[in-house]
């Protein structure tokens, strides 16, 4: 929470995910229209194959699998609220108490939004759904224009904790120049 800009790299290795938590589906929808603006899904089998390859990944491959590039319409910056639904599995043998995600969004090293979500408990070998509806930050026209004209300069870090232990860290890069909703 004390970071003043996006990280240069990742603050934990892939093997820190000792609970074997994996994301199967992620959906973002516009709460005003209920339209889905992003939806990606992968299977538990895909995760199992990925986990077997972790020790053999190059630094570039590891960065690639921990990063995503989103392309949203420019109108997305003016939305009042969005919904995010995450389906994830706990594939390990240990229970997961106090699972927490902190997501920090920056544009040109200025924090523009921050989210903090908590999931109190997950049992081992379970599939879980986490849905949050949250307000989008109010940006003035000057900031919206700058963000639109600067694809992928908006960056977020997503930190995942179990208790106080950082077990995952992913990055996202955003462009707001896609087709309108």
mmCIF file of C-alpha atoms in Angstrom:
data_model
loop_
_atom_site.group_PDB
_atom_site.id
_atom_site.type_symbol
_atom_site.label_atom_id
_atom_site.label_comp_id
_atom_site.label_asym_id
_atom_site.label_seq_id
_atom_site.Cartn_x
_atom_site.Cartn_y
_atom_site.Cartn_z
ATOM 1 C CA UNK A 1 0.000 0.000 0.000
ATOM 2 C CA UNK A 2 2.991 2.319 0.393
ATOM 3 C CA UNK A 3 4.190 1.961 -3.205
ATOM 4 C CA UNK A 4 4.230 5.264 -5.074
ATOM 5 C CA UNK A 5 4.433 3.803 -8.577
ATOM 6 C CA UNK A 6 4.246 0.509 -10.439
ATOM 7 C CA UNK A 7 6.937 -2.018 -9.650
ATOM 8 C CA UNK A 8 9.798 -2.564 -12.085
ATOM 9 C CA UNK A 9 9.509 -6.323 -11.777
ATOM 10 C CA UNK A 10 7.732 -8.858 -9.623
ATOM 11 C CA UNK A 11 7.990 -8.905 -5.845
ATOM 12 C CA UNK A 12 7.761 -12.674 -5.470
ATOM 13 C CA UNK A 13 8.645 -15.690 -7.619
ATOM 14 C CA UNK A 14 6.001 -17.891 -9.245
ATOM 15 C CA UNK A 15 6.835 -20.666 -6.766
ATOM 16 C CA UNK A 16 5.645 -18.451 -3.882
ATOM 17 C CA UNK A 17 2.125 -19.616 -4.753
ATOM 18 C CA UNK A 18 2.421 -22.591 -2.409
ATOM 19 C CA UNK A 19 -1.380 -22.788 -2.080
ATOM 20 C CA UNK A 20 -1.602 -23.494 -5.811
ATOM 21 C CA UNK A 21 -4.226 -20.836 -6.424
ATOM 22 C CA UNK A 22 -5.117 -20.400 -10.070
ATOM 23 C CA UNK A 23 -7.535 -18.153 -11.898
ATOM 24 C CA UNK A 24 -9.911 -19.927 -14.271
ATOM 25 C CA UNK A 25 -12.177 -17.122 -15.440
ATOM 26 C CA UNK A 26 -12.185 -13.356 -15.291
ATOM 27 C CA UNK A 27 -15.113 -11.254 -16.487
ATOM 28 C CA UNK A 28 -15.518 -7.478 -16.470
ATOM 29 C CA UNK A 29 -18.881 -5.887 -17.153
ATOM 30 C CA UNK A 30 -20.243 -2.387 -17.420
ATOM 31 C CA UNK A 31 -22.725 -2.006 -14.549
ATOM 32 C CA UNK A 32 -24.739 0.686 -16.370
ATOM 33 C CA UNK A 33 -25.555 -1.570 -19.325
ATOM 34 C CA UNK A 34 -24.680 -5.001 -17.872
ATOM 35 C CA UNK A 35 -22.603 -5.648 -21.027
ATOM 36 C CA UNK A 36 -19.538 -7.829 -20.748
ATOM 37 C CA UNK A 37 -16.445 -5.917 -21.875
ATOM 38 C CA UNK A 38 -13.863 -8.611 -21.129
ATOM 39 C CA UNK A 39 -14.084 -12.347 -20.552
ATOM 40 C CA UNK A 40 -11.297 -14.915 -20.486
ATOM 41 C CA UNK A 41 -11.413 -18.509 -19.308
ATOM 42 C CA UNK A 42 -9.012 -21.425 -18.969
ATOM 43 C CA UNK A 43 -9.362 -24.886 -17.504
ATOM 44 C CA UNK A 44 -7.847 -26.572 -14.472
ATOM 45 C CA UNK A 45 -6.019 -28.871 -16.898
ATOM 46 C CA UNK A 46 -4.343 -25.822 -18.484
ATOM 47 C CA UNK A 47 -3.171 -24.737 -15.032
ATOM 48 C CA UNK A 48 -1.800 -28.197 -14.196
ATOM 49 C CA UNK A 49 0.241 -28.168 -17.412
ATOM 50 C CA UNK A 50 1.483 -24.634 -16.688
ATOM 51 C CA UNK A 51 2.506 -25.595 -13.136
ATOM 52 C CA UNK A 52 4.610 -28.483 -14.490
ATOM 53 C CA UNK A 53 6.472 -26.028 -16.773
ATOM 54 C CA UNK A 54 7.270 -23.387 -14.099
ATOM 55 C CA UNK A 55 10.803 -24.640 -13.317
ATOM 56 C CA UNK A 56 11.715 -24.465 -17.022
ATOM 57 C CA UNK A 57 10.377 -20.997 -17.871
ATOM 58 C CA UNK A 58 12.788 -18.347 -19.070
ATOM 59 C CA UNK A 59 12.622 -14.904 -17.440
ATOM 60 C CA UNK A 60 10.784 -13.590 -20.523
ATOM 61 C CA UNK A 61 8.246 -16.437 -20.422
ATOM 62 C CA UNK A 62 7.649 -15.865 -16.716
ATOM 63 C CA UNK A 63 7.068 -12.145 -17.305
ATOM 64 C CA UNK A 64 4.700 -12.927 -20.162
ATOM 65 C CA UNK A 65 2.574 -15.356 -18.155
ATOM 66 C CA UNK A 66 2.300 -12.866 -15.268
ATOM 67 C CA UNK A 67 1.313 -9.911 -17.454
ATOM 68 C CA UNK A 68 -1.771 -9.077 -19.463
ATOM 69 C CA UNK A 69 -2.480 -6.301 -21.951
ATOM 70 C CA UNK A 70 -6.075 -5.048 -21.954
ATOM 71 C CA UNK A 71 -7.637 -2.998 -24.713
ATOM 72 C CA UNK A 72 -10.832 -1.214 -23.669
ATOM 73 C CA UNK A 73 -12.985 1.417 -25.400
ATOM 74 C CA UNK A 74 -12.223 5.012 -24.450
ATOM 75 C CA UNK A 75 -15.754 5.320 -23.021
ATOM 76 C CA UNK A 76 -14.683 2.869 -20.300
ATOM 77 C CA UNK A 77 -12.842 5.739 -18.574
ATOM 78 C CA UNK A 78 -16.167 7.537 -18.049
ATOM 79 C CA UNK A 79 -18.060 4.601 -16.549
ATOM 80 C CA UNK A 80 -19.521 5.005 -13.085
ATOM 81 C CA UNK A 81 -19.104 1.421 -11.919
ATOM 82 C CA UNK A 82 -17.885 -1.901 -13.214
ATOM 83 C CA UNK A 83 -18.315 -5.447 -12.049
ATOM 84 C CA UNK A 84 -15.453 -7.910 -11.894
ATOM 85 C CA UNK A 85 -16.066 -11.623 -11.455
ATOM 86 C CA UNK A 86 -13.208 -13.988 -10.748
ATOM 87 C CA UNK A 87 -13.431 -17.777 -10.659
ATOM 88 C CA UNK A 88 -10.398 -19.348 -9.046
ATOM 89 C CA UNK A 89 -9.298 -22.687 -7.716
ATOM 90 C CA UNK A 90 -7.355 -23.669 -4.651
ATOM 91 C CA UNK A 91 -5.522 -26.686 -6.015
ATOM 92 C CA UNK A 92 -3.317 -27.359 -3.009
ATOM 93 C CA UNK A 93 -3.843 -29.360 0.160
ATOM 94 C CA UNK A 94 -3.726 -26.364 2.531
ATOM 95 C CA UNK A 95 -6.688 -24.187 3.533
ATOM 96 C CA UNK A 96 -6.372 -20.536 2.512
ATOM 97 C CA UNK A 97 -7.267 -18.147 5.354
ATOM 98 C CA UNK A 98 -7.546 -14.421 4.701
ATOM 99 C CA UNK A 99 -6.968 -14.366 0.947
ATOM 100 C CA UNK A 100 -6.518 -10.737 -0.080
ATOM 101 C CA UNK A 101 -5.970 -8.921 -3.358
ATOM 102 C CA UNK A 102 -4.625 -5.387 -3.538
ATOM 103 C CA UNK A 103 -4.691 -3.817 -6.973
ATOM 104 C CA UNK A 104 -3.005 -0.475 -7.673
ATOM 105 C CA UNK A 105 -3.488 1.395 -10.981
ATOM 106 C CA UNK A 106 -1.031 4.057 -12.121
ATOM 107 C CA UNK A 107 -0.774 6.425 -15.031
ATOM 108 C CA UNK A 108 2.670 7.938 -15.474
ATOM 109 C CA UNK A 109 3.581 6.887 -11.933
ATOM 110 C CA UNK A 110 0.538 8.629 -10.417
ATOM 111 C CA UNK A 111 -1.887 6.427 -8.476
ATOM 112 C CA UNK A 112 -5.300 6.776 -10.135
ATOM 113 C CA UNK A 113 -7.168 3.990 -8.335
ATOM 114 C CA UNK A 114 -6.586 1.367 -5.700
ATOM 115 C CA UNK A 115 -8.708 -1.627 -4.731
ATOM 116 C CA UNK A 116 -8.469 -3.916 -1.727
ATOM 117 C CA UNK A 117 -10.548 -7.112 -1.717
ATOM 118 C CA UNK A 118 -10.708 -9.835 0.947
ATOM 119 C CA UNK A 119 -11.931 -13.418 0.761
ATOM 120 C CA UNK A 120 -12.005 -14.778 4.306
ATOM 121 C CA UNK A 121 -11.472 -18.493 3.767
ATOM 122 C CA UNK A 122 -11.078 -21.064 0.965
ATOM 123 C CA UNK A 123 -10.991 -24.803 1.460
ATOM 124 C CA UNK A 124 -8.358 -26.962 -0.286
ATOM 125 C CA UNK A 125 -9.237 -28.374 -3.708
ATOM 126 C CA UNK A 126 -12.115 -25.949 -4.165
ATOM 127 C CA UNK A 127 -13.388 -23.701 -6.918
ATOM 128 C CA UNK A 128 -14.504 -20.277 -5.740
ATOM 129 C CA UNK A 129 -16.259 -17.274 -7.234
ATOM 130 C CA UNK A 130 -15.457 -13.741 -6.172
ATOM 131 C CA UNK A 131 -17.507 -10.844 -7.527
ATOM 132 C CA UNK A 132 -17.002 -7.191 -6.767
ATOM 133 C CA UNK A 133 -18.769 -4.085 -7.985
ATOM 134 C CA UNK A 134 -16.750 -0.958 -7.617
ATOM 135 C CA UNK A 135 -16.843 2.678 -8.564
ATOM 136 C CA UNK A 136 -14.482 3.873 -11.223
ATOM 137 C CA UNK A 137 -12.324 6.890 -10.387
ATOM 138 C CA UNK A 138 -13.560 10.275 -11.543
ATOM 139 C CA UNK A 139 -10.994 11.560 -14.049
ATOM 140 C CA UNK A 140 -11.094 15.033 -15.534
ATOM 141 C CA UNK A 141 -11.117 15.399 -19.314
ATOM 142 C CA UNK A 142 -7.418 16.283 -19.434
ATOM 143 C CA UNK A 143 -6.461 13.016 -17.712
ATOM 144 C CA UNK A 144 -8.878 10.947 -19.844
ATOM 145 C CA UNK A 145 -7.405 12.464 -23.028
ATOM 146 C CA UNK A 146 -3.830 11.807 -21.872
ATOM 147 C CA UNK A 147 -4.641 8.179 -20.977
ATOM 148 C CA UNK A 148 -6.392 7.601 -24.325
ATOM 149 C CA UNK A 149 -3.434 9.054 -26.243
ATOM 150 C CA UNK A 150 -0.949 6.892 -24.297
ATOM 151 C CA UNK A 151 -1.785 3.219 -24.811
ATOM 152 C CA UNK A 152 -0.307 0.860 -22.236
ATOM 153 C CA UNK A 153 1.146 3.639 -20.060
ATOM 154 C CA UNK A 154 -1.617 2.848 -17.567
ATOM 155 C CA UNK A 155 -0.263 -0.018 -15.467
ATOM 156 C CA UNK A 156 -1.562 -1.994 -12.534
ATOM 157 C CA UNK A 157 0.069 -4.272 -10.016
ATOM 158 C CA UNK A 158 -2.088 -6.988 -8.460
ATOM 159 C CA UNK A 159 -0.747 -8.401 -5.205
ATOM 160 C CA UNK A 160 -2.253 -11.546 -3.675
ATOM 161 C CA UNK A 161 -1.708 -12.366 -0.024
ATOM 162 C CA UNK A 162 -2.609 -15.207 2.296
ATOM 163 C CA UNK A 163 -2.447 -13.578 5.698
ATOM 164 C CA UNK A 164 0.627 -11.334 5.486
ATOM 165 C CA UNK A 165 2.462 -13.535 2.960
ATOM 166 C CA UNK A 166 2.721 -12.328 -0.647
ATOM 167 C CA UNK A 167 2.044 -15.401 -2.777
ATOM 168 C CA UNK A 168 1.375 -13.889 -6.219
ATOM 169 C CA UNK A 169 2.098 -10.695 -8.104
ATOM 170 C CA UNK A 170 0.787 -9.947 -11.592
ATOM 171 C CA UNK A 171 0.854 -6.875 -13.821
ATOM 172 C CA UNK A 172 -1.585 -5.440 -16.350
ATOM 173 C CA UNK A 173 -1.189 -2.777 -19.009
ATOM 174 C CA UNK A 174 -4.160 -0.861 -20.384
ATOM 175 C CA UNK A 175 -5.044 0.859 -23.648
ATOM 176 C CA UNK A 176 -8.310 2.770 -23.939
ATOM 177 C CA UNK A 177 -8.564 3.045 -27.704
ATOM 178 C CA UNK A 178 -10.779 0.141 -28.649
ATOM 179 C CA UNK A 179 -14.256 0.113 -30.201
ATOM 180 C CA UNK A 180 -16.993 1.767 -28.167
ATOM 181 C CA UNK A 181 -19.382 -0.286 -26.021
#
